């Protein structure tokens, strides 16, 4: 494994080799901000530029600006915001006492108050899970990410998207919280265009 003192994006690149032909070129990041109302975190920009749209170990995918149907962050944003904006999710989380699960094992009660202001989708998973940035504070590079099936598993990484992917791909979250369990040799498989 790479030096744990390195930035998470460097750890991800060391762990999962990006495609040799790169990711998505020429993204208009100003348009991203105009359409979605926030600046893209720098690790997300790097993931889009290096990997493009595809699967990390057959489990996790990251939307990209201008991706194909079902992969385009602009198109998927409204759908995912409608899902997390349903007040039933907070009521359900409160009733069952569900909690954020951090890679270090620490837990915190879930807070979905004002989801349209506090969350923004970044992707999801093969089992229908959803990935969101938790927009706390003004600096997108300091936003934690949540990864959830909205029914019981709420993985949460305060280090951001690249940190979450590294934590998930290296088994820092309990195996029973990620379905299917990631492959032994993490890899990236580009979605067909």
Tab-separated table of C-alpha atoms in Angstrom:
chain	number	residue	atom	x	y	z
A	1	UNK	CA	0.000	0.000	0.000
A	2	UNK	CA	1.098	3.561	-0.628
A	3	UNK	CA	2.309	5.910	2.078
A	4	UNK	CA	-0.726	6.809	4.257
A	5	UNK	CA	0.559	10.397	4.443
A	6	UNK	CA	-0.122	10.902	0.745
A	7	UNK	CA	-3.316	12.626	-0.375
A	8	UNK	CA	-6.240	10.264	-0.897
A	9	UNK	CA	-6.298	10.845	-4.664
A	10	UNK	CA	-2.684	9.666	-4.877
A	11	UNK	CA	-3.572	6.594	-2.824
A	12	UNK	CA	-6.506	5.853	-5.142
A	13	UNK	CA	-4.324	6.167	-8.255
A	14	UNK	CA	-1.734	3.883	-6.641
A	15	UNK	CA	-4.418	1.353	-5.671
A	16	UNK	CA	-6.461	1.393	-8.898
A	17	UNK	CA	-4.648	2.018	-12.163
A	18	UNK	CA	-6.489	4.591	-14.295
A	19	UNK	CA	-7.192	3.724	-17.953
A	20	UNK	CA	-4.160	4.406	-20.128
A	21	UNK	CA	-6.166	6.713	-22.393
A	22	UNK	CA	-7.372	8.836	-19.487
A	23	UNK	CA	-10.835	9.925	-18.450
A	24	UNK	CA	-13.127	12.744	-19.507
A	25	UNK	CA	-11.334	15.613	-21.268
A	26	UNK	CA	-12.429	19.219	-21.601
A	27	UNK	CA	-14.970	19.401	-18.797
A	28	UNK	CA	-16.374	22.895	-18.443
A	29	UNK	CA	-16.066	23.226	-14.662
A	30	UNK	CA	-17.630	26.696	-14.724
A	31	UNK	CA	-20.753	25.130	-16.244
A	32	UNK	CA	-20.654	22.455	-13.544
A	33	UNK	CA	-20.841	25.192	-10.910
A	34	UNK	CA	-23.578	27.062	-12.768
A	35	UNK	CA	-25.764	23.970	-13.254
A	36	UNK	CA	-25.285	22.326	-9.854
A	37	UNK	CA	-24.757	25.423	-7.725
A	38	UNK	CA	-21.423	24.455	-6.198
A	39	UNK	CA	-17.781	24.092	-7.165
A	40	UNK	CA	-16.629	20.531	-7.831
A	41	UNK	CA	-14.278	19.104	-5.188
A	42	UNK	CA	-10.730	18.754	-6.529
A	43	UNK	CA	-10.534	14.975	-5.931
A	44	UNK	CA	-13.720	14.552	-7.986
A	45	UNK	CA	-12.200	16.605	-10.824
A	46	UNK	CA	-9.112	14.405	-10.721
A	47	UNK	CA	-11.176	11.182	-10.708
A	48	UNK	CA	-13.195	12.366	-13.725
A	49	UNK	CA	-10.019	13.419	-15.584
A	50	UNK	CA	-8.065	10.240	-14.827
A	51	UNK	CA	-10.739	7.536	-14.867
A	52	UNK	CA	-13.823	8.790	-16.684
A	53	UNK	CA	-17.061	6.886	-16.179
A	54	UNK	CA	-16.933	3.282	-15.058
A	55	UNK	CA	-16.858	0.881	-12.131
A	56	UNK	CA	-14.364	0.791	-9.307
A	57	UNK	CA	-14.081	-2.925	-8.484
A	58	UNK	CA	-17.507	-3.722	-9.872
A	59	UNK	CA	-19.219	-1.820	-7.086
A	60	UNK	CA	-18.787	1.966	-7.136
A	61	UNK	CA	-19.342	4.400	-9.994
A	62	UNK	CA	-18.830	8.138	-10.236
A	63	UNK	CA	-21.029	10.335	-12.444
A	64	UNK	CA	-19.265	12.669	-14.867
A	65	UNK	CA	-20.342	15.862	-16.603
A	66	UNK	CA	-21.485	14.896	-20.090
A	67	UNK	CA	-21.559	11.154	-19.366
A	68	UNK	CA	-23.927	8.838	-21.191
A	69	UNK	CA	-27.511	8.274	-20.023
A	70	UNK	CA	-27.541	7.169	-16.383
A	71	UNK	CA	-23.954	8.391	-15.951
A	72	UNK	CA	-24.293	12.140	-16.479
A	73	UNK	CA	-24.141	14.091	-13.215
A	74	UNK	CA	-26.348	16.842	-14.671
A	75	UNK	CA	-29.125	14.414	-15.588
A	76	UNK	CA	-28.894	12.305	-12.433
A	77	UNK	CA	-28.761	15.238	-10.010
A	78	UNK	CA	-32.499	15.962	-9.970
A	79	UNK	CA	-33.499	12.299	-9.744
A	80	UNK	CA	-31.237	11.673	-6.772
A	81	UNK	CA	-32.243	14.901	-5.046
A	82	UNK	CA	-35.904	13.892	-5.335
A	83	UNK	CA	-35.071	10.564	-3.704
A	84	UNK	CA	-33.112	11.935	-0.751
A	85	UNK	CA	-35.541	14.874	-0.412
A	86	UNK	CA	-38.353	12.490	0.569
A	87	UNK	CA	-39.031	13.225	4.282
A	88	UNK	CA	-39.593	9.507	4.860
A	89	UNK	CA	-35.853	8.899	4.854
A	90	UNK	CA	-35.160	11.097	7.910
A	91	UNK	CA	-38.199	9.692	9.715
A	92	UNK	CA	-37.014	6.163	8.988
A	93	UNK	CA	-33.448	6.945	10.107
A	94	UNK	CA	-34.741	8.503	13.328
A	95	UNK	CA	-37.113	5.601	14.110
A	96	UNK	CA	-34.488	2.906	13.653
A	97	UNK	CA	-31.615	4.881	15.174
A	98	UNK	CA	-29.503	4.455	12.029
A	99	UNK	CA	-26.108	6.090	12.073
A	100	UNK	CA	-23.309	7.223	9.804
A	101	UNK	CA	-20.576	4.556	9.809
A	102	UNK	CA	-17.071	5.987	9.458
A	103	UNK	CA	-14.116	3.930	8.189
A	104	UNK	CA	-12.570	4.063	11.668
A	105	UNK	CA	-15.706	2.407	13.092
A	106	UNK	CA	-17.047	5.559	14.766
A	107	UNK	CA	-20.757	6.204	14.358
A	108	UNK	CA	-22.840	9.377	14.382
A	109	UNK	CA	-26.610	9.835	14.178
A	110	UNK	CA	-27.744	10.544	10.630
A	111	UNK	CA	-28.904	14.074	9.928
A	112	UNK	CA	-30.886	14.489	6.720
A	113	UNK	CA	-32.334	17.845	7.700
A	114	UNK	CA	-32.667	20.109	4.692
A	115	UNK	CA	-31.330	17.466	2.250
A	116	UNK	CA	-31.657	19.670	-0.826
A	117	UNK	CA	-29.221	22.163	0.688
A	118	UNK	CA	-26.910	19.726	2.428
A	119	UNK	CA	-26.410	16.933	-0.118
A	120	UNK	CA	-25.310	16.593	-3.737
A	121	UNK	CA	-24.978	13.309	-5.667
A	122	UNK	CA	-21.627	12.055	-6.975
A	123	UNK	CA	-22.523	8.493	-8.043
A	124	UNK	CA	-23.643	5.205	-6.612
A	125	UNK	CA	-23.223	1.466	-6.499
A	126	UNK	CA	-24.132	-1.745	-8.221
A	127	UNK	CA	-26.770	-2.683	-5.665
A	128	UNK	CA	-28.728	0.542	-6.080
A	129	UNK	CA	-26.806	2.505	-3.465
A	130	UNK	CA	-26.452	6.273	-3.746
A	131	UNK	CA	-23.362	8.421	-3.246
A	132	UNK	CA	-23.677	11.995	-1.954
A	133	UNK	CA	-21.384	14.786	-0.902
A	134	UNK	CA	-22.412	16.116	2.515
A	135	UNK	CA	-22.077	19.850	1.921
A	136	UNK	CA	-20.983	21.046	5.335
A	137	UNK	CA	-19.039	24.290	5.213
A	138	UNK	CA	-17.971	26.407	2.255
A	139	UNK	CA	-14.990	24.350	1.044
A	140	UNK	CA	-15.975	21.464	-1.300
A	141	UNK	CA	-12.557	19.880	-0.698
A	142	UNK	CA	-13.549	19.357	2.933
A	143	UNK	CA	-16.964	17.776	2.304
A	144	UNK	CA	-17.492	14.266	3.654
A	145	UNK	CA	-19.255	11.726	1.464
A	146	UNK	CA	-22.113	9.370	2.277
A	147	UNK	CA	-22.810	6.112	0.484
A	148	UNK	CA	-26.151	4.500	1.248
A	149	UNK	CA	-28.880	2.181	0.078
A	150	UNK	CA	-31.279	4.429	2.072
A	151	UNK	CA	-32.410	1.343	3.961
A	152	UNK	CA	-29.766	0.563	6.543
A	153	UNK	CA	-26.205	1.099	5.374
A	154	UNK	CA	-24.908	4.652	5.655
A	155	UNK	CA	-21.171	4.651	5.021
A	156	UNK	CA	-19.597	8.017	5.736
A	157	UNK	CA	-16.073	9.263	5.063
A	158	UNK	CA	-14.981	12.684	6.294
A	159	UNK	CA	-11.964	12.598	3.943
A	160	UNK	CA	-13.995	13.087	0.742
A	161	UNK	CA	-14.667	10.997	-2.361
A	162	UNK	CA	-11.164	9.677	-3.065
A	163	UNK	CA	-10.736	8.795	0.615
A	164	UNK	CA	-14.068	6.966	0.604
A	165	UNK	CA	-13.101	4.926	-2.459
A	166	UNK	CA	-9.737	4.004	-0.929
A	167	UNK	CA	-11.385	3.063	2.388
A	168	UNK	CA	-14.055	0.960	0.687
A	169	UNK	CA	-11.661	-0.749	-1.736
A	170	UNK	CA	-9.187	-1.664	1.001
A	171	UNK	CA	-11.761	-3.127	3.384
A	172	UNK	CA	-11.839	-0.387	6.011
A	173	UNK	CA	-15.644	-0.588	6.111
A	174	UNK	CA	-17.216	-3.839	7.389
A	175	UNK	CA	-17.740	-6.385	4.590
A	176	UNK	CA	-21.427	-6.763	5.362
A	177	UNK	CA	-21.977	-3.047	4.631
A	178	UNK	CA	-20.847	-3.167	0.983
A	179	UNK	CA	-22.631	-5.451	-1.446
A	180	UNK	CA	-21.185	-7.098	-3.323
A	181	UNK	CA	-17.911	-7.204	-1.440
A	182	UNK	CA	-15.224	-5.568	-3.578
A	183	UNK	CA	-12.771	-7.678	-5.521
A	184	UNK	CA	-9.444	-8.674	-4.023
A	185	UNK	CA	-7.499	-6.754	-6.684
A	186	UNK	CA	-9.167	-3.363	-7.074
A	187	UNK	CA	-9.569	-2.319	-10.684
A	188	UNK	CA	-11.416	0.182	-12.826
A	189	UNK	CA	-13.607	-0.913	-15.724
A	190	UNK	CA	-14.820	1.818	-18.053
A	191	UNK	CA	-18.512	1.856	-18.928
A	192	UNK	CA	-19.100	1.103	-22.596
A	193	UNK	CA	-19.741	4.227	-24.652
